[in-house]
Amino acid sequence: MSRMHASLRYFRRPGPLVGVSLAYLLLVSGVMIWRGISVSPDYLLLILVPVALLSGRFLRFLRDWVPFIALFLGYEAVRGIAPKSGIKAHYEWPIQIDKALFGGTDPSQWVQAQLGSLHWLAVACTVVYFCHFIIPIAVGMVLWLVDRVQFLRYTVALLAMSFAAFVVFLLVPVAPPWLAGQHHLLPGVQSLISLPSSVSPYYNWLDPDASAAFPSLHAAYPLLAALALWPVTRRGAALAFTWCAAVWFSVVYLGQHYVTDVLGGIVFAVVTWGIMMRFVVPRVASLQHRPAAAGPAGARPGVSEPSSTDLDTAEPAGTKGRATPLGPAGSDR
């Protein structure tokens, strides 16, 4: 029994807990994609329950994650209003902007003409495309396990950016390249999605807008995640930025977004995070790290130790003050 408790204490340390949780989340998500099941936020909330139980912070998990996922799904439901607004979708101006950026050549047409016959590439890009919800939720999980304040900043920014994008979807609806191809505005461009995907009954009932192209939230979500990771783990942020590049290429190659959409998503993410850190965080106490309490002699100034009020369970004995693989802001230990 003591050995079991020792193992549990070990896996509740930030480093092992993050590693195990990420491996578990990616494994389950990979199996779902392989079996043709869309990994939507409602499924992800249920998938994360074992992570919450392992962390020993299940009640905090419910307080932090249920409202976040509920609002996230609410955004998806509201997004379904956009195609019912009666505003005609735009087709031509994003094509014109893309051609102006690339010297008269449409990048969607060019990349599909050059690489569209590579089935393996279409499958790989489809997997990347299907990770639209997995990556932001996985990053949220890492932040929640390591730095709850940064998690709150990230989720507030993610929701704010999503609802701001909805206003654009509603007022300036833009059809994706594959739909423009069906209307003979981009000959040869089609949707290269190469894997089946069955959404959950609840998510399907929400009826989200399938043709809201500008700005691309596929481009914005991973970039916002990378920006949120940067103060916590440089290596994790570097991986996230690399993933961003893969997503940006994939959505253009698959015919789901214009380069203009991707640039719009990038601007949305950078501006949202800038507003969060510059204007919102200094004014909202719950989004600020609490100052260090006076500690024993030899304690590092400016760094506070976790207390029993910070966690649903006390920190395992013998780990207090010990360096962890994912340390506080600005360090990779």
Short mmCIF file of C-alpha atoms in Angstrom, two decimals:
data_model
loop_
_atom_site.label_atom_id
_atom_site.label_comp_id
_atom_site.label_asym_id
_atom_site.label_seq_id
_atom_site.Cartn_x
_atom_site.Cartn_y
_atom_site.Cartn_z
CA MET A 1 0.00 0.00 0.00
CA SER A 2 2.84 2.40 0.87
CA ARG A 3 4.44 1.68 -2.52
CA MET A 4 1.15 2.53 -4.24
CA HIS A 5 0.94 5.81 -2.34
CA ALA A 6 4.53 6.60 -3.26
CA SER A 7 3.77 5.95 -6.95
CA LEU A 8 0.69 8.15 -6.76
CA ARG A 9 2.69 10.96 -5.16
CA TYR A 10 5.29 10.65 -7.90
CA PHE A 11 2.75 10.85 -10.73
CA ARG A 12 1.12 13.88 -9.10
CA ARG A 13 4.32 15.88 -9.43
CA PRO A 14 4.04 18.45 -12.26
CA GLY A 15 6.58 16.87 -14.62
CA PRO A 16 5.36 13.23 -14.58
CA LEU A 17 1.71 14.33 -14.39
CA VAL A 18 2.01 16.52 -17.48
CA GLY A 19 3.87 13.79 -19.39
CA VAL A 20 1.38 11.04 -18.52
CA SER A 21 -1.62 13.29 -19.17
CA LEU A 22 -0.35 14.42 -22.58
CA ALA A 23 0.45 10.85 -23.62
CA TYR A 24 -3.01 9.72 -22.51
CA LEU A 25 -4.83 12.58 -24.26
CA LEU A 26 -2.93 12.15 -27.52
CA LEU A 27 -3.42 8.37 -27.46
CA VAL A 28 -7.17 8.58 -26.93
CA SER A 29 -7.53 11.38 -29.49
CA GLY A 30 -5.44 9.44 -32.01
CA VAL A 31 -7.64 6.37 -31.62
CA MET A 32 -10.77 8.49 -32.07
CA ILE A 33 -9.43 10.10 -35.26
CA TRP A 34 -8.37 6.66 -36.53
CA ARG A 35 -11.89 5.35 -35.91
CA GLY A 36 -13.45 8.35 -37.67
CA ILE A 37 -14.77 10.10 -34.56
CA SER A 38 -14.43 13.87 -34.37
CA VAL A 39 -12.70 15.00 -31.18
CA SER A 40 -15.09 17.78 -30.17
CA PRO A 41 -14.97 19.76 -26.88
CA ASP A 42 -17.75 17.77 -25.23
CA TYR A 43 -15.84 14.52 -25.79
CA LEU A 44 -12.62 16.14 -24.60
CA LEU A 45 -14.21 17.18 -21.29
CA LEU A 46 -15.08 13.55 -20.56
CA ILE A 47 -11.66 12.36 -21.73
CA LEU A 48 -9.97 14.68 -19.23
CA VAL A 49 -11.84 13.28 -16.20
CA PRO A 50 -9.16 10.61 -15.49
CA VAL A 51 -6.51 13.35 -15.61
CA ALA A 52 -8.47 15.31 -13.00
CA LEU A 53 -8.78 12.23 -10.80
CA LEU A 54 -5.07 11.45 -11.08
CA SER A 55 -4.15 15.03 -10.20
CA GLY A 56 -6.22 14.87 -7.01
CA ARG A 57 -7.97 18.11 -7.95
CA PHE A 58 -11.27 16.82 -9.29
CA LEU A 59 -13.44 19.51 -7.65
CA ARG A 60 -11.18 22.25 -8.96
CA PHE A 61 -11.33 20.56 -12.39
CA LEU A 62 -15.12 20.82 -12.34
CA ARG A 63 -14.99 24.48 -11.26
CA ASP A 64 -12.45 25.44 -13.92
CA TRP A 65 -13.27 23.24 -16.90
CA VAL A 66 -17.05 22.79 -16.95
CA PRO A 67 -17.79 26.55 -17.36
CA PHE A 68 -15.00 26.84 -19.96
CA ILE A 69 -16.24 23.94 -22.09
CA ALA A 70 -19.87 25.05 -21.66
CA LEU A 71 -19.02 28.52 -22.96
CA PHE A 72 -16.92 26.98 -25.73
CA LEU A 73 -19.87 24.86 -26.86
CA GLY A 74 -22.14 27.89 -26.46
CA TYR A 75 -19.90 29.76 -28.87
CA GLU A 76 -20.19 26.91 -31.36
CA ALA A 77 -23.99 27.03 -31.02
CA VAL A 78 -24.10 30.79 -31.51
CA ARG A 79 -21.83 30.43 -34.55
CA GLY A 80 -24.64 28.46 -36.21
CA ILE A 81 -26.66 31.70 -36.34
CA ALA A 82 -24.29 33.24 -38.92
CA PRO A 83 -25.53 31.36 -42.01
CA LYS A 84 -29.14 32.22 -41.03
CA SER A 85 -28.49 35.98 -40.94
CA GLY A 86 -29.36 36.46 -44.60
CA ILE A 87 -26.04 38.20 -45.32
CA LYS A 88 -24.57 36.91 -48.55
CA ALA A 89 -21.24 35.11 -48.22
CA HIS A 90 -18.25 36.76 -49.87
CA TYR A 91 -16.32 34.81 -52.49
CA GLU A 92 -14.19 37.13 -54.58
CA TRP A 93 -12.32 39.57 -52.33
CA PRO A 94 -10.28 36.94 -50.43
CA ILE A 95 -9.31 35.42 -53.79
CA GLN A 96 -8.22 38.85 -55.02
CA ILE A 97 -6.18 39.51 -51.87
CA ASP A 98 -4.47 36.12 -52.05
CA LYS A 99 -3.54 36.68 -55.69
CA ALA A 100 -2.23 40.16 -54.88
CA LEU A 101 -0.04 38.70 -52.13
CA PHE A 102 1.41 36.04 -54.44
CA GLY A 103 1.98 37.97 -57.64
CA GLY A 104 -1.22 36.98 -59.39
CA THR A 105 -1.09 33.28 -58.46
CA ASP A 106 -3.72 31.86 -56.14
CA PRO A 107 -1.88 29.82 -53.46
CA SER A 108 -4.77 27.37 -53.00
CA GLN A 109 -4.80 26.55 -56.70
CA TRP A 110 -1.02 26.35 -56.91
CA VAL A 111 -0.43 24.09 -53.91
CA GLN A 112 -3.22 21.69 -54.89
CA ALA A 113 -1.96 21.57 -58.49
CA GLN A 114 1.56 20.74 -57.28
CA LEU A 115 0.81 18.43 -54.33
CA GLY A 116 -2.86 17.49 -54.58
CA SER A 117 -2.10 13.99 -55.89
CA LEU A 118 -0.09 13.02 -52.79
CA HIS A 119 -2.58 10.97 -50.80
CA TRP A 120 -0.26 10.54 -47.82
CA LEU A 121 0.12 14.31 -47.54
CA ALA A 122 -3.65 14.79 -47.68
CA VAL A 123 -4.10 12.24 -44.88
CA ALA A 124 -1.38 13.86 -42.74
CA CYS A 125 -2.84 17.34 -43.25
CA THR A 126 -6.31 15.99 -42.46
CA VAL A 127 -5.06 14.65 -39.12
CA VAL A 128 -3.55 18.07 -38.39
CA TYR A 129 -6.85 19.71 -39.37
CA PHE A 130 -8.84 17.38 -37.11
CA CYS A 131 -6.69 18.42 -34.12
CA HIS A 132 -8.43 21.80 -34.15
CA PHE A 133 -9.85 21.26 -30.65
CA ILE A 134 -7.28 18.78 -29.35
CA ILE A 135 -4.29 21.12 -29.29
CA PRO A 136 -5.93 24.09 -27.50
CA ILE A 137 -7.52 21.74 -24.96
CA ALA A 138 -4.20 19.89 -24.46
CA VAL A 139 -2.40 23.20 -23.88
CA GLY A 140 -5.15 24.21 -21.46
CA MET A 141 -4.62 20.94 -19.61
CA VAL A 142 -0.86 21.55 -19.33
CA LEU A 143 -1.40 25.09 -18.05
CA TRP A 144 -4.05 23.93 -15.59
CA LEU A 145 -1.70 21.32 -14.14
CA VAL A 146 1.28 23.68 -13.92
CA ASP A 147 0.03 27.27 -13.58
CA ARG A 148 -3.68 27.78 -12.90
CA VAL A 149 -3.49 31.57 -13.27
CA GLN A 150 -2.00 31.23 -16.75
CA PHE A 151 -4.74 28.69 -17.54
CA LEU A 152 -7.39 31.25 -16.60
CA ARG A 153 -5.73 33.92 -18.74
CA TYR A 154 -5.58 31.51 -21.65
CA THR A 155 -9.18 30.32 -21.45
CA VAL A 156 -10.55 33.85 -21.08
CA ALA A 157 -8.50 34.97 -24.09
CA LEU A 158 -9.58 31.93 -26.13
CA LEU A 159 -13.26 32.54 -25.47
CA ALA A 160 -12.98 36.29 -26.04
CA MET A 161 -11.22 35.73 -29.36
CA SER A 162 -13.81 33.15 -30.43
CA PHE A 163 -16.76 35.43 -29.74
CA ALA A 164 -15.00 38.36 -31.44
CA ALA A 165 -14.47 36.16 -34.50
CA PHE A 166 -18.17 35.26 -34.42
CA VAL A 167 -19.03 38.94 -34.94
CA VAL A 168 -16.92 38.88 -38.10
CA PHE A 169 -18.51 35.60 -39.22
CA LEU A 170 -21.92 37.20 -38.74
CA LEU A 171 -21.25 40.53 -40.46
CA VAL A 172 -18.68 39.52 -43.09
CA PRO A 173 -19.24 35.83 -43.94
CA VAL A 174 -16.55 34.42 -46.24
CA ALA A 175 -16.89 31.16 -48.16
CA PRO A 176 -13.88 28.80 -48.05
CA PRO A 177 -11.79 28.00 -51.15
CA TRP A 178 -13.37 24.59 -51.73
CA LEU A 179 -16.79 26.23 -51.95
CA ALA A 180 -15.42 28.86 -54.34
CA GLY A 181 -14.12 25.96 -56.43
CA GLN A 182 -17.61 24.48 -56.61
CA HIS A 183 -18.83 27.85 -57.94
CA HIS A 184 -16.08 27.82 -60.62
CA LEU A 185 -14.28 30.80 -59.07
CA LEU A 186 -11.22 28.71 -58.25
CA PRO A 187 -11.06 25.94 -60.86
CA GLY A 188 -9.35 22.82 -59.60
CA VAL A 189 -9.63 23.68 -55.90
CA GLN A 190 -11.51 21.16 -53.80
CA SER A 191 -11.71 19.90 -50.26
CA LEU A 192 -8.92 17.33 -49.79
CA ILE A 193 -10.16 16.10 -46.40
CA SER A 194 -9.18 12.43 -46.61
CA LEU A 195 -10.52 10.80 -43.46
CA PRO A 196 -14.08 10.21 -42.25
CA SER A 197 -15.22 12.15 -39.21
CA SER A 198 -18.41 11.59 -37.25
CA VAL A 199 -19.23 14.35 -34.76
CA SER A 200 -20.94 13.74 -31.43
CA PRO A 201 -24.77 13.92 -31.44
CA TYR A 202 -24.67 16.98 -29.17
CA TYR A 203 -22.10 18.82 -31.27
CA ASN A 204 -24.05 17.99 -34.42
CA TRP A 205 -27.19 19.38 -32.77
CA LEU A 206 -25.35 22.68 -32.20
CA ASP A 207 -25.22 23.12 -36.01
CA PRO A 208 -22.02 25.21 -36.15
CA ASP A 209 -21.32 27.35 -39.21
CA ALA A 210 -19.27 25.22 -41.59
CA SER A 211 -18.36 28.04 -44.00
CA ALA A 212 -16.99 30.75 -41.69
CA ALA A 213 -13.57 31.14 -43.27
CA PHE A 214 -12.31 34.57 -42.16
CA PRO A 215 -10.60 34.82 -39.75
CA SER A 216 -9.28 31.27 -39.56
CA LEU A 217 -9.64 30.00 -36.01
CA HIS A 218 -7.70 26.94 -37.14
CA ALA A 219 -4.80 29.38 -37.50
CA ALA A 220 -5.60 31.44 -34.41
CA TYR A 221 -6.13 28.73 -31.76
CA PRO A 222 -2.67 27.10 -31.89
CA LEU A 223 -0.94 30.50 -32.04
CA LEU A 224 -2.80 31.72 -28.97
CA ALA A 225 -1.84 28.46 -27.25
CA ALA A 226 1.84 29.02 -28.13
CA LEU A 227 1.73 32.57 -26.78
CA ALA A 228 0.19 31.34 -23.52
CA LEU A 229 2.82 28.61 -23.18
CA TRP A 230 5.77 30.94 -23.76
CA PRO A 231 6.08 32.30 -20.17
CA VAL A 232 5.67 28.79 -18.73
CA THR A 233 7.83 26.56 -20.95
CA ARG A 234 10.00 27.75 -23.84
CA ARG A 235 10.36 24.25 -25.25
CA GLY A 236 6.63 23.64 -25.17
CA ALA A 237 6.03 26.99 -26.85
CA ALA A 238 8.61 26.17 -29.54
CA LEU A 239 6.75 22.92 -30.31
CA ALA A 240 3.49 24.86 -30.43
CA PHE A 241 4.92 27.40 -32.89
CA THR A 242 6.11 24.53 -35.09
CA TRP A 243 2.63 23.05 -34.94
CA CYS A 244 1.22 26.43 -36.01
CA ALA A 245 3.24 26.26 -39.23
CA ALA A 246 1.90 22.76 -39.93
CA VAL A 247 -1.68 23.94 -39.36
CA TRP A 248 -1.29 27.02 -41.55
CA PHE A 249 0.00 24.93 -44.44
CA SER A 250 -2.62 22.21 -43.95
CA VAL A 251 -5.68 24.47 -44.02
CA VAL A 252 -4.53 26.09 -47.29
CA TYR A 253 -3.51 22.79 -48.88
CA LEU A 254 -6.81 21.12 -47.95
CA GLY A 255 -8.79 23.99 -49.50
CA GLN A 256 -10.39 24.97 -46.18
CA HIS A 257 -8.91 28.47 -45.82
CA TYR A 258 -7.27 31.21 -47.85
CA VAL A 259 -3.88 32.60 -46.88
CA THR A 260 -5.86 35.79 -46.12
CA ASP A 261 -7.89 33.80 -43.58
CA VAL A 262 -4.71 32.51 -41.96
CA LEU A 263 -3.24 36.01 -41.70
CA GLY A 264 -6.51 37.19 -40.17
CA GLY A 265 -6.33 34.41 -37.59
CA ILE A 266 -2.74 35.32 -36.73
CA VAL A 267 -3.70 38.96 -36.19
CA PHE A 268 -6.68 37.95 -34.03
CA ALA A 269 -4.49 35.74 -31.79
CA VAL A 270 -1.69 38.29 -31.35
CA VAL A 271 -4.05 41.20 -30.68
CA THR A 272 -6.19 39.17 -28.27
CA TRP A 273 -3.20 38.03 -26.22
CA GLY A 274 -1.73 41.53 -26.25
CA ILE A 275 -4.98 43.01 -24.92
CA MET A 276 -5.21 40.27 -22.30
CA MET A 277 -1.71 40.83 -20.92
CA ARG A 278 -1.55 44.62 -21.25
CA PHE A 279 -5.05 45.72 -20.26
CA VAL A 280 -7.05 42.87 -18.69
CA VAL A 281 -4.54 41.12 -16.40
CA PRO A 282 -3.47 44.31 -14.54
CA ARG A 283 -7.13 45.05 -13.76
CA VAL A 284 -8.44 41.60 -12.77
CA ALA A 285 -7.10 40.16 -9.54
CA SER A 286 -7.96 36.54 -10.36
CA LEU A 287 -5.71 36.74 -13.44
CA GLN A 288 -2.69 37.86 -11.43
CA HIS A 289 -0.14 35.72 -9.63
CA ARG A 290 -0.34 36.36 -5.92
CA PRO A 291 2.75 37.97 -4.37
CA ALA A 292 5.03 35.72 -2.41
CA ALA A 293 4.26 35.39 1.27
CA ALA A 294 7.04 35.86 3.77
CA GLY A 295 8.77 32.52 3.95
CA PRO A 296 11.49 30.95 6.06
CA ALA A 297 15.06 32.16 5.92
CA GLY A 298 16.76 31.20 2.70
CA ALA A 299 13.56 31.20 0.64
CA ARG A 300 13.89 32.84 -2.75
CA PRO A 301 12.36 36.34 -2.86
CA GLY A 302 9.45 36.78 -5.22
CA VAL A 303 8.58 33.07 -5.34
CA SER A 304 5.74 31.70 -3.26
CA GLU A 305 5.32 28.08 -2.37
CA PRO A 306 1.98 26.37 -3.11
CA SER A 307 -0.33 26.18 -0.13
CA SER A 308 -3.18 23.90 0.76
CA THR A 309 -5.57 26.58 -0.50
CA ASP A 310 -4.05 26.38 -3.96
CA LEU A 311 -4.63 22.67 -4.46
CA ASP A 312 -7.45 20.32 -3.65
CA THR A 313 -4.83 18.02 -2.14
CA ALA A 314 -1.66 18.88 -0.28
CA GLU A 315 1.67 18.69 -2.08
CA PRO A 316 3.37 15.31 -1.60
CA ALA A 317 5.84 15.20 1.24
CA GLY A 318 9.43 15.64 0.20
CA THR A 319 8.65 17.56 -3.00
CA LYS A 320 8.18 21.04 -1.61
CA GLY A 321 10.63 23.48 -3.13
CA ARG A 322 11.99 20.82 -5.50
CA ALA A 323 12.60 21.89 -9.10
CA THR A 324 10.16 20.48 -11.64
CA PRO A 325 10.46 19.98 -15.42
CA LEU A 326 7.88 22.66 -15.95
CA GLY A 327 8.66 25.49 -13.59
CA PRO A 328 7.08 28.89 -13.06
CA ALA A 329 6.90 31.56 -15.69
CA GLY A 330 9.98 32.11 -17.79
CA SER A 331 11.82 28.88 -17.03
CA ASP A 332 12.34 25.34 -18.28
CA ARG A 333 13.77 23.37 -15.44
#
